[in-house]
PDB file of C-alpha atoms and ligand atoms in Angstrom:
ATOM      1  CA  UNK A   1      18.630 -38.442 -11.544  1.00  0.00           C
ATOM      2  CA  UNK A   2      15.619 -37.818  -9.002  1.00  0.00           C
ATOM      3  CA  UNK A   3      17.534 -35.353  -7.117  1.00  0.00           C
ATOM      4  CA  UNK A   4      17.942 -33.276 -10.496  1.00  0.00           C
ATOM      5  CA  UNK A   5      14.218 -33.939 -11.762  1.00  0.00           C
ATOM      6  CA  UNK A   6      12.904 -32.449  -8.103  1.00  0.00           C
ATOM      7  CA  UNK A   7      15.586 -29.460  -8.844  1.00  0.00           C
ATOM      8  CA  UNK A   8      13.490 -28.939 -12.233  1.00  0.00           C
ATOM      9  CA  UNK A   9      10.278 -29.275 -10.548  1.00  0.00           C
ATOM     10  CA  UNK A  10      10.995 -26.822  -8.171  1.00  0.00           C
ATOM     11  CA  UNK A  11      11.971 -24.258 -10.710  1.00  0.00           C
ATOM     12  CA  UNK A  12       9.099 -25.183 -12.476  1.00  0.00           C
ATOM     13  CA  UNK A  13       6.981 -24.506  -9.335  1.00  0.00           C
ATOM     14  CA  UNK A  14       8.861 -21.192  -8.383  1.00  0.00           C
ATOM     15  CA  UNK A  15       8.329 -19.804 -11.987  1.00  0.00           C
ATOM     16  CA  UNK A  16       4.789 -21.242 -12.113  1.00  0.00           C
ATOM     17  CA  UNK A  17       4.087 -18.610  -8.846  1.00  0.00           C
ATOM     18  CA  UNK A  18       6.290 -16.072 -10.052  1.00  0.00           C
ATOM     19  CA  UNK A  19       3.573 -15.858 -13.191  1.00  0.00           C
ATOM     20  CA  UNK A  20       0.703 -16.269 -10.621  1.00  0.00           C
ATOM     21  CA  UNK A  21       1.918 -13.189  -8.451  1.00  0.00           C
ATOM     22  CA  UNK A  22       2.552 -11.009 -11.301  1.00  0.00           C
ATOM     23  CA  UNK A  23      -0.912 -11.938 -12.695  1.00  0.00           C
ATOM     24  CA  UNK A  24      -2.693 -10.793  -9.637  1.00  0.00           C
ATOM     25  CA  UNK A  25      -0.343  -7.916  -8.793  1.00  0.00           C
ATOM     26  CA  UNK A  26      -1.152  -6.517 -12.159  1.00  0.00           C
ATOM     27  CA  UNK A  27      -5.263  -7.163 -11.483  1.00  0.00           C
ATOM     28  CA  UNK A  28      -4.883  -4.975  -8.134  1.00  0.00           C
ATOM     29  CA  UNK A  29      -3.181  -2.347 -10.006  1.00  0.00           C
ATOM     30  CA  UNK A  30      -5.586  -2.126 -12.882  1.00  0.00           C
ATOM     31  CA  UNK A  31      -8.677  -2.698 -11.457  1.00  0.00           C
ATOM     32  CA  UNK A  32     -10.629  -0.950  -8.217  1.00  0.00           C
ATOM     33  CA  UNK A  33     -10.005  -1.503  -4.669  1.00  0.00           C
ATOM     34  CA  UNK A  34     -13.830  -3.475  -4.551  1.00  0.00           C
ATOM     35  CA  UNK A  35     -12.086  -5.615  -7.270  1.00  0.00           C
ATOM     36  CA  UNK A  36      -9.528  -6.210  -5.324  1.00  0.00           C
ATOM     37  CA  UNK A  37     -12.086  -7.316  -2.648  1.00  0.00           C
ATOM     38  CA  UNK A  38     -13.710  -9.384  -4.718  1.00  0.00           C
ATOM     39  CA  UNK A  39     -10.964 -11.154  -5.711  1.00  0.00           C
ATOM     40  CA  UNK A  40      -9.223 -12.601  -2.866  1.00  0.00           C
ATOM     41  CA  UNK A  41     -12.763 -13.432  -1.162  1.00  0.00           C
ATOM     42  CA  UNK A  42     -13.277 -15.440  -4.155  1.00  0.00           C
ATOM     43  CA  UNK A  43      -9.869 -16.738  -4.108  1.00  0.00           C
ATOM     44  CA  UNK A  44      -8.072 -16.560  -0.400  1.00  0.00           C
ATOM     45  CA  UNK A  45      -5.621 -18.668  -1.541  1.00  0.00           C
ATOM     46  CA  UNK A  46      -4.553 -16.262  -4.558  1.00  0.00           C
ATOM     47  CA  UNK A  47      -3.807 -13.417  -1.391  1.00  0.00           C
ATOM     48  CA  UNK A  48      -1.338 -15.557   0.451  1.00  0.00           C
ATOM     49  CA  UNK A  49       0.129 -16.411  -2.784  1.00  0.00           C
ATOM     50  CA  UNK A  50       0.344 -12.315  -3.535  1.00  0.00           C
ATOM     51  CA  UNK A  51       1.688 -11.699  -0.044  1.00  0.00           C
ATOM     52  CA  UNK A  52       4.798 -14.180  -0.900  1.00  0.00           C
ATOM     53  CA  UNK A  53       5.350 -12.841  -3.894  1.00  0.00           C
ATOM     54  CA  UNK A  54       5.016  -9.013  -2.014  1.00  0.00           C
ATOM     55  CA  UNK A  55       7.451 -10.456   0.154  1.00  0.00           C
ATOM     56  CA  UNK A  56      10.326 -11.963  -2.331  1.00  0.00           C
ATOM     57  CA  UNK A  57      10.211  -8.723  -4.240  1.00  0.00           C
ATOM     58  CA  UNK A  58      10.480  -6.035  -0.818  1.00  0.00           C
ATOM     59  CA  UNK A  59      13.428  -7.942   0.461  1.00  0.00           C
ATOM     60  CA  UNK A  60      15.688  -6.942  -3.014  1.00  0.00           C
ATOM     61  CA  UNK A  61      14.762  -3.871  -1.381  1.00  0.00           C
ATOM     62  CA  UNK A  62      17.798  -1.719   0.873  1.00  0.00           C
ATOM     63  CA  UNK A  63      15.023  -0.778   3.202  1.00  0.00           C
ATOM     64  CA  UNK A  64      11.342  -1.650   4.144  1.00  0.00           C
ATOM     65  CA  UNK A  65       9.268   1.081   3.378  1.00  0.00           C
ATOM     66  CA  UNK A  66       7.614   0.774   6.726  1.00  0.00           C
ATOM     67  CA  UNK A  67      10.173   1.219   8.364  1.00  0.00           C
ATOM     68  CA  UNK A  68      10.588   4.667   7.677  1.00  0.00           C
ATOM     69  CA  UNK A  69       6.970   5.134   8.648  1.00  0.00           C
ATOM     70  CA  UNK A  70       7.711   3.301  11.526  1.00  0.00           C
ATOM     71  CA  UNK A  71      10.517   5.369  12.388  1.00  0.00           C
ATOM     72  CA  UNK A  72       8.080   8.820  12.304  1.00  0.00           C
ATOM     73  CA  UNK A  73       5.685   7.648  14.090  1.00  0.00           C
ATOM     74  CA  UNK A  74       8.335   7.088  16.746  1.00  0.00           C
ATOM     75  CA  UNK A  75       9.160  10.425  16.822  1.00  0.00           C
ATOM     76  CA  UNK A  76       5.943  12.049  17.269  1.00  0.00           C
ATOM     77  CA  UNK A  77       3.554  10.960  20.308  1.00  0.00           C
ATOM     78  CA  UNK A  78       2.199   7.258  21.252  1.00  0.00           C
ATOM     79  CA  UNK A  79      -1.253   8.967  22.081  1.00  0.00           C
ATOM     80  CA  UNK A  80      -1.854   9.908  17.960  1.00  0.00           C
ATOM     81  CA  UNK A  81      -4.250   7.176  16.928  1.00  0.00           C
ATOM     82  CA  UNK A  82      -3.138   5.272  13.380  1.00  0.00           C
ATOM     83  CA  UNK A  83      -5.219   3.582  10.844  1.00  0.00           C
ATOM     84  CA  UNK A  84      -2.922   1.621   8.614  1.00  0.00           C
ATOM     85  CA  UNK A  85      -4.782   1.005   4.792  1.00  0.00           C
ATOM     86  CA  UNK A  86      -3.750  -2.268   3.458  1.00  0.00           C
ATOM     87  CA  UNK A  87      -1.483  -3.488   6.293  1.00  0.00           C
ATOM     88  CA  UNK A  88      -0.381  -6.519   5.478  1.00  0.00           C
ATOM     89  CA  UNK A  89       0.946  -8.622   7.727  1.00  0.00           C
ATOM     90  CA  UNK A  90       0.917  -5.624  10.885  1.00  0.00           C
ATOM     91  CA  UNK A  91       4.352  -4.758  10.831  1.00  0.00           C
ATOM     92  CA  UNK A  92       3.774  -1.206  11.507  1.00  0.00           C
ATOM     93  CA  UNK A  93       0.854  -1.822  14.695  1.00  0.00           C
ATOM     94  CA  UNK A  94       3.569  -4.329  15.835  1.00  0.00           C
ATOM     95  CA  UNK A  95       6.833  -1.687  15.566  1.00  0.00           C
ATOM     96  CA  UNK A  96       4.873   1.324  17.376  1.00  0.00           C
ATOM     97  CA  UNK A  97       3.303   1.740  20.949  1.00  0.00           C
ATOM     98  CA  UNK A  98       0.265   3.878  18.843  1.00  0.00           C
ATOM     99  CA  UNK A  99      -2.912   2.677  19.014  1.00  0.00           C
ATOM    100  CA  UNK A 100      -3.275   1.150  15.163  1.00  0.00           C
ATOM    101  CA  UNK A 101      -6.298   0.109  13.472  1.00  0.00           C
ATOM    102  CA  UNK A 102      -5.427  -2.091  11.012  1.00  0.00           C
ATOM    103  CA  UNK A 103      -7.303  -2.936   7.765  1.00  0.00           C
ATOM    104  CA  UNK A 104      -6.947  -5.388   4.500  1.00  0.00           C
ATOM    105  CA  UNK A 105      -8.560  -7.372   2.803  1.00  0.00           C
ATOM    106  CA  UNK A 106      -7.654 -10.866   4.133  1.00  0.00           C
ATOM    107  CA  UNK A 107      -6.729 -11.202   7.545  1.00  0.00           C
ATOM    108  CA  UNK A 108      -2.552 -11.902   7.873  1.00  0.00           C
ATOM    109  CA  UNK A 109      -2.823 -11.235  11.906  1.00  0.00           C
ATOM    110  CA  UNK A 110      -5.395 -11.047  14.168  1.00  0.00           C
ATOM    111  CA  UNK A 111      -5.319  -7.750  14.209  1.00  0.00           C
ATOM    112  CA  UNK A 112      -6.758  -6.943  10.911  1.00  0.00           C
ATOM    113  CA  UNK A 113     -10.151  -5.913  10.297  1.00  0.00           C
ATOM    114  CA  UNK A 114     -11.220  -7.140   6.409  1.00  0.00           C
ATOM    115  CA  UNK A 115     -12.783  -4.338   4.829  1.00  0.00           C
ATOM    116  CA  UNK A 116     -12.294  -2.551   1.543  1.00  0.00           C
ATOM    117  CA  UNK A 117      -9.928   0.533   2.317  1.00  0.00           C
ATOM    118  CA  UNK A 118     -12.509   2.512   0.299  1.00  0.00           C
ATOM    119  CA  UNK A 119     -14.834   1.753   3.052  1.00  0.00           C
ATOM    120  CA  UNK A 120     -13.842   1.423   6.385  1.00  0.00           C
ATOM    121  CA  UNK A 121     -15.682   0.993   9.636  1.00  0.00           C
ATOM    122  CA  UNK A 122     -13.677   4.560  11.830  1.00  0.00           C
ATOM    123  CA  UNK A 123     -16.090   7.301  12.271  1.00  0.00           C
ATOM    124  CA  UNK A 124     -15.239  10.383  10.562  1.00  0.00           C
ATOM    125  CA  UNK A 125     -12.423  12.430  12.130  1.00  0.00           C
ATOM    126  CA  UNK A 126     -11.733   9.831  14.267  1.00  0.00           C
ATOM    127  CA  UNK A 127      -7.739   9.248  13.649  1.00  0.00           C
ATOM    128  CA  UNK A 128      -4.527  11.432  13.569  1.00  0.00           C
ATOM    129  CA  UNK A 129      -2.682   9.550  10.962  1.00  0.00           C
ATOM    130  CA  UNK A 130      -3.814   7.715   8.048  1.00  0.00           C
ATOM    131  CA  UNK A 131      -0.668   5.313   6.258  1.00  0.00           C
ATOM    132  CA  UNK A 132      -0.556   3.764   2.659  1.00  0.00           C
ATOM    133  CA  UNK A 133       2.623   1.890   2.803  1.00  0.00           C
ATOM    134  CA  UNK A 134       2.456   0.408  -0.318  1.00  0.00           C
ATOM    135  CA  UNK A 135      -0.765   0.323  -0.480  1.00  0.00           C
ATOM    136  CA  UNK A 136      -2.650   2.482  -3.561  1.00  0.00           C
ATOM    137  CA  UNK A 137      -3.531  -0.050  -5.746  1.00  0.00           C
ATOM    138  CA  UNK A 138      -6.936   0.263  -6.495  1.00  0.00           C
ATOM    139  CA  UNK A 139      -7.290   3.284  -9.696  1.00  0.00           C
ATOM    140  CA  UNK A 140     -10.223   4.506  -7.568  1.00  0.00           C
ATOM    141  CA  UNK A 141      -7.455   6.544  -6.081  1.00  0.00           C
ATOM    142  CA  UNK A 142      -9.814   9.836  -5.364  1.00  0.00           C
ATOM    143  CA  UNK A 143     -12.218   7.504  -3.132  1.00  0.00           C
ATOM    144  CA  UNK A 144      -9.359   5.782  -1.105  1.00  0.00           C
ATOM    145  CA  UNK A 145      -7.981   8.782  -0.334  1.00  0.00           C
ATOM    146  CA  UNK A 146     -11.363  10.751   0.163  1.00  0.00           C
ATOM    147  CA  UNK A 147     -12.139   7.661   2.645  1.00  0.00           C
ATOM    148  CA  UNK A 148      -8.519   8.578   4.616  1.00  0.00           C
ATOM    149  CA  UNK A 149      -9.739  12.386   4.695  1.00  0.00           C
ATOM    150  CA  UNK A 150     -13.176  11.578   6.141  1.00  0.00           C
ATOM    151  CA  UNK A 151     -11.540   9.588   8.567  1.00  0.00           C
ATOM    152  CA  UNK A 152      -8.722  12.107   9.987  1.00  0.00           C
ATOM    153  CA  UNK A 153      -8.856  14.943  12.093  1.00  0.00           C
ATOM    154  CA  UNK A 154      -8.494  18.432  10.813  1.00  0.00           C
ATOM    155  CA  UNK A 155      -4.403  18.846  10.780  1.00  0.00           C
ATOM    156  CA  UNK A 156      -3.984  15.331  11.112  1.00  0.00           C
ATOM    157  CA  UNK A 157      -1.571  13.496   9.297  1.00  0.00           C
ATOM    158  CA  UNK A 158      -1.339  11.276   5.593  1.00  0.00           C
ATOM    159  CA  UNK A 159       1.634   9.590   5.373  1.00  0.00           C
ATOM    160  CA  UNK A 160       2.040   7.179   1.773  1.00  0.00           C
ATOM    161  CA  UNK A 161       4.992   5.620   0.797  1.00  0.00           C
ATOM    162  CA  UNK A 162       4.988   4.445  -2.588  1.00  0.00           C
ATOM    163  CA  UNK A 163       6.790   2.771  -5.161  1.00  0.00           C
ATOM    164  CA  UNK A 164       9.097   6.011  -6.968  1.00  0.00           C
ATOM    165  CA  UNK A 165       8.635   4.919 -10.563  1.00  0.00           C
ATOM    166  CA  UNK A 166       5.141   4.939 -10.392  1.00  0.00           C
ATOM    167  CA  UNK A 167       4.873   8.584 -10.037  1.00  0.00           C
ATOM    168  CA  UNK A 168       4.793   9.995 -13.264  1.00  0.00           C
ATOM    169  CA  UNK A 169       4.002  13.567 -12.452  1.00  0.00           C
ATOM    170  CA  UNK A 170       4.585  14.137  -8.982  1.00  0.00           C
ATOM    171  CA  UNK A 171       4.354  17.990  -9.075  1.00  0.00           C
ATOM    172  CA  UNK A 172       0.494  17.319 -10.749  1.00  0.00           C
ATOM    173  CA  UNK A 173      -0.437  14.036  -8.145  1.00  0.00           C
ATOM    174  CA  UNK A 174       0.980  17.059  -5.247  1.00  0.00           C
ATOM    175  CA  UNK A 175      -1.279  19.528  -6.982  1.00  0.00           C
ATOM    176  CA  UNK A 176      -4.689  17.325  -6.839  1.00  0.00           C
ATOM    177  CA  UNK A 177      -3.763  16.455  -3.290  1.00  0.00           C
ATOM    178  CA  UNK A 178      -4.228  19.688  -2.853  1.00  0.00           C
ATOM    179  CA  UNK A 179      -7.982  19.061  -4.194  1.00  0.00           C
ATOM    180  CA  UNK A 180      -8.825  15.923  -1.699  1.00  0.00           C
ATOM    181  CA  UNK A 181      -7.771  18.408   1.068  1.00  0.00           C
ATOM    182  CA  UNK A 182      -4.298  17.863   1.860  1.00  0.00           C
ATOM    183  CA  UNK A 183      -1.703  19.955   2.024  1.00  0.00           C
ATOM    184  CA  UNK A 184       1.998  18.741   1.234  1.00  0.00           C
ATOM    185  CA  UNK A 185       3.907  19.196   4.083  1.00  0.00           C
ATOM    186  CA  UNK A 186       7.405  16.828   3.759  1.00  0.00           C
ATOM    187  CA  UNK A 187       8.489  14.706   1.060  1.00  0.00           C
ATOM    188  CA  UNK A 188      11.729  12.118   1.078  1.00  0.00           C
ATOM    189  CA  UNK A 189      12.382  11.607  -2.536  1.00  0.00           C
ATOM    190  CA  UNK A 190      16.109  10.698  -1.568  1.00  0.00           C
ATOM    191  CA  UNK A 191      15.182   6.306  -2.215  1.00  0.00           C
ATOM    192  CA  UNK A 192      15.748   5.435  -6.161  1.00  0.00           C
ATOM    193  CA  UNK A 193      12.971   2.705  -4.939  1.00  0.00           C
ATOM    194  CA  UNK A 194      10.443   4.426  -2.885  1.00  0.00           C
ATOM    195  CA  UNK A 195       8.826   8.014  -2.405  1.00  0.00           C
ATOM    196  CA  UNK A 196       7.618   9.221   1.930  1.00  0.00           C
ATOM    197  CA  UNK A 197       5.087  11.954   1.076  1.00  0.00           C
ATOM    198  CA  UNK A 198       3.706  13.525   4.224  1.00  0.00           C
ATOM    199  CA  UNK A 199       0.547  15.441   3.928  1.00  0.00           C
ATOM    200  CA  UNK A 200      -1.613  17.452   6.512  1.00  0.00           C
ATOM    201  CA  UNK A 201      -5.428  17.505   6.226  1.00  0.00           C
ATOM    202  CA  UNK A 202      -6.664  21.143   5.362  1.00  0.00           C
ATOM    203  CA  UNK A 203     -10.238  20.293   5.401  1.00  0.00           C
ATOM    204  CA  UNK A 204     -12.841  18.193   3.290  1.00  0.00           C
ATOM    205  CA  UNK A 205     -11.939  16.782  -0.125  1.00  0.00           C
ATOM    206  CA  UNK A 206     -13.642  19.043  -2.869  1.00  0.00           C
ATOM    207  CA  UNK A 207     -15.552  17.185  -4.803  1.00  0.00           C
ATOM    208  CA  UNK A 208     -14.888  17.474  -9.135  1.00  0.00           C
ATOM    209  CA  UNK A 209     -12.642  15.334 -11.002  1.00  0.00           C
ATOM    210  CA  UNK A 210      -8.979  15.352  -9.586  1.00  0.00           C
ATOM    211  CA  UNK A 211      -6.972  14.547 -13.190  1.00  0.00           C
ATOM    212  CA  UNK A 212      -3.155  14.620 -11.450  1.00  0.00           C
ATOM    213  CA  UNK A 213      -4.723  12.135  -9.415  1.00  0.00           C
ATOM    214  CA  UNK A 214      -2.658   9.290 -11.314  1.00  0.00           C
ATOM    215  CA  UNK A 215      -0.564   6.303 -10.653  1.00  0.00           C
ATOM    216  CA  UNK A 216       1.265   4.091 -12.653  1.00  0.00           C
ATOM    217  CA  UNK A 217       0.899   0.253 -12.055  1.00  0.00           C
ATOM    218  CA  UNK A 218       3.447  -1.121 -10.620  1.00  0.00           C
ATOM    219  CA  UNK A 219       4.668  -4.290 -12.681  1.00  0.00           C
ATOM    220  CA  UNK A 220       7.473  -6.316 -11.822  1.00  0.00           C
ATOM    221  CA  UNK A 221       9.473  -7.984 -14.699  1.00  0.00           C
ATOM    222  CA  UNK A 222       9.972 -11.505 -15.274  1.00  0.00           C
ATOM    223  CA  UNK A 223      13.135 -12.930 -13.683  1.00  0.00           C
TER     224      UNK A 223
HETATM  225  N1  SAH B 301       1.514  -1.916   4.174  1.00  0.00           N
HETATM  226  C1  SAH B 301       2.116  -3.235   4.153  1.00  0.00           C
HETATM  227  C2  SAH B 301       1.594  -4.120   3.012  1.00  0.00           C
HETATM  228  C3  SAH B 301       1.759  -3.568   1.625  1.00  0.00           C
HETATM  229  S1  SAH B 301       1.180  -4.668   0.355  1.00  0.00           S
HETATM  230  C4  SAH B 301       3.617  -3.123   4.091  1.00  0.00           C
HETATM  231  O1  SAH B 301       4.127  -2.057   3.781  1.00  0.00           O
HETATM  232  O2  SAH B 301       4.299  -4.122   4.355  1.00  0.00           O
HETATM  233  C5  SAH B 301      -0.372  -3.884  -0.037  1.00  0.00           C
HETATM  234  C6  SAH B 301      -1.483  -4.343   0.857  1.00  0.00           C
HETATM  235  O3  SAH B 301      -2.673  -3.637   0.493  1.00  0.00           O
HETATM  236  C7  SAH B 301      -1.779  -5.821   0.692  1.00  0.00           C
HETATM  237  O4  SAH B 301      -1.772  -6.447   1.937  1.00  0.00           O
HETATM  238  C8  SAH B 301      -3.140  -5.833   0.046  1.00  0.00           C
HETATM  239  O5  SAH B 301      -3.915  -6.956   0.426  1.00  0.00           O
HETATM  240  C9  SAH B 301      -3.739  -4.535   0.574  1.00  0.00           C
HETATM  241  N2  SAH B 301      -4.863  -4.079  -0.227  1.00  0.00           N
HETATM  242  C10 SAH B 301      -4.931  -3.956  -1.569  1.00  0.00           C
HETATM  243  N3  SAH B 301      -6.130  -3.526  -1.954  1.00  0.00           N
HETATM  244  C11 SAH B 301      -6.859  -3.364  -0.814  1.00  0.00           C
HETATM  245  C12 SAH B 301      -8.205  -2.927  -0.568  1.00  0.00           C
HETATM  246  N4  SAH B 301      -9.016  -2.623  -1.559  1.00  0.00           N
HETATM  247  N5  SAH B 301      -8.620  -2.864   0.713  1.00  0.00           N
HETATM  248  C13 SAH B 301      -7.780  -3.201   1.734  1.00  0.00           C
HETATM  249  N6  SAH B 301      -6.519  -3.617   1.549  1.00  0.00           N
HETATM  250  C14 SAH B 301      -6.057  -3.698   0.290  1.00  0.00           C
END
């Protein structure tokens, strides 16, 4: 009898922060990246709830997205400096020999510097590759990204891996990249779960309104 009643309450408990994670996933995906950072400083306890719940759902996945960004940096040279926006728990400045500055918005490792990623403390074309693994939540979208451009080198390298379904006109997002000053230069579209783009920086962002500039939220279902 008490062994099935603490069976219930731990389905309870699971389903109670399966509705907590969705909650919050859906607030960073609808609300700006300073809303984001207002909410878990408020509330550190709701980020290492979201980073579970990040967790359970990237594990259905075949393959880690950062694993493939793992696997170019590899490639290229250990000298290229990284800066890694929203990196979670480090996996990628733990996989490479790169010098990687790491940012979020709660630290998961010692390595992370807390900052908005529409704001962080590199000096301007200071890195050669900027990542988003997962990691464009906020809808200020044009300032993120305009924050990654000040930050990289001329030719240097923006690599985001993001969920496929949100895209929901890829040739238009490719086309306003083109706007924020980067120039499309490889893009794995072969996962049903998540897009590689690789960009190069061409110069500056222009300034103006950017309207193929879009993602969808990304909202995971009830299970
Ligand atoms: N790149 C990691 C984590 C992806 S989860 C990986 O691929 O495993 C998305 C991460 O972005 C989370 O850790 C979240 O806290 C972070 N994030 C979301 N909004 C942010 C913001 N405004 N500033 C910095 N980090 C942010």
């Amino acid at each position: 009898r008490s062994g099935r009643s603490a069976a219930l309450r731990a389905r309870m408990e699971e389903r109670l922060l399966g509705a907590r994670f969705r909650y919050l996933n859906q607030q960073l995906y609808t609300g700006s990246s300073r809303d984001a950072a207002r909410l878990f400083r408020a509330d550190p306890a709701a980020f290492h709830l979201y980073h579970r719940g990040f967790e359970r759902q990237v594990r259905r996945w075949p393959e880690r997205p950062v694993q493939r960004i793992v696997r170019y940096l590899r490639r290229r040279p250990a000298s290229l400096v990284v800066a890694d926006f929203g990196c979670g728990d480090c996996t990628l400045a733990a996989s490479v020999k790169n010098q990687v500055h790491c940012f979020d918005l709660v630290p998961l490792s010692p390595r992370v510097t807390v900052c908005d990623m529409a704001k962080v403390p590199l000096a301007a074309e200071s890195v050669d590759v900027a990542v988003f693994c997962l990691a464009l939540m906020g809808t200020n979208l044009q300032e993120i990204l305009g924050e990654a451009n000040r930050v990289l080198k001329l030719g240097g390298t923006l690599m985001v891996a993001e969920v496929a379904s949100r895209f929901e006109d890829t040739r238009a997002f490719l086309r306003a990249m083109t706007q924020l000053g980067f120039r499309s230069v490889s893009k794995d579209l072969s996962s049903s779960y998540f897009y590689v783009l690789e960009f190069a920086k061409t110069g500056p962002a222009r300034p103006g309104p950017a309207p193929g500039l879009r993602l969808r939220p990304c909202l995971y279902k009830r299970r």
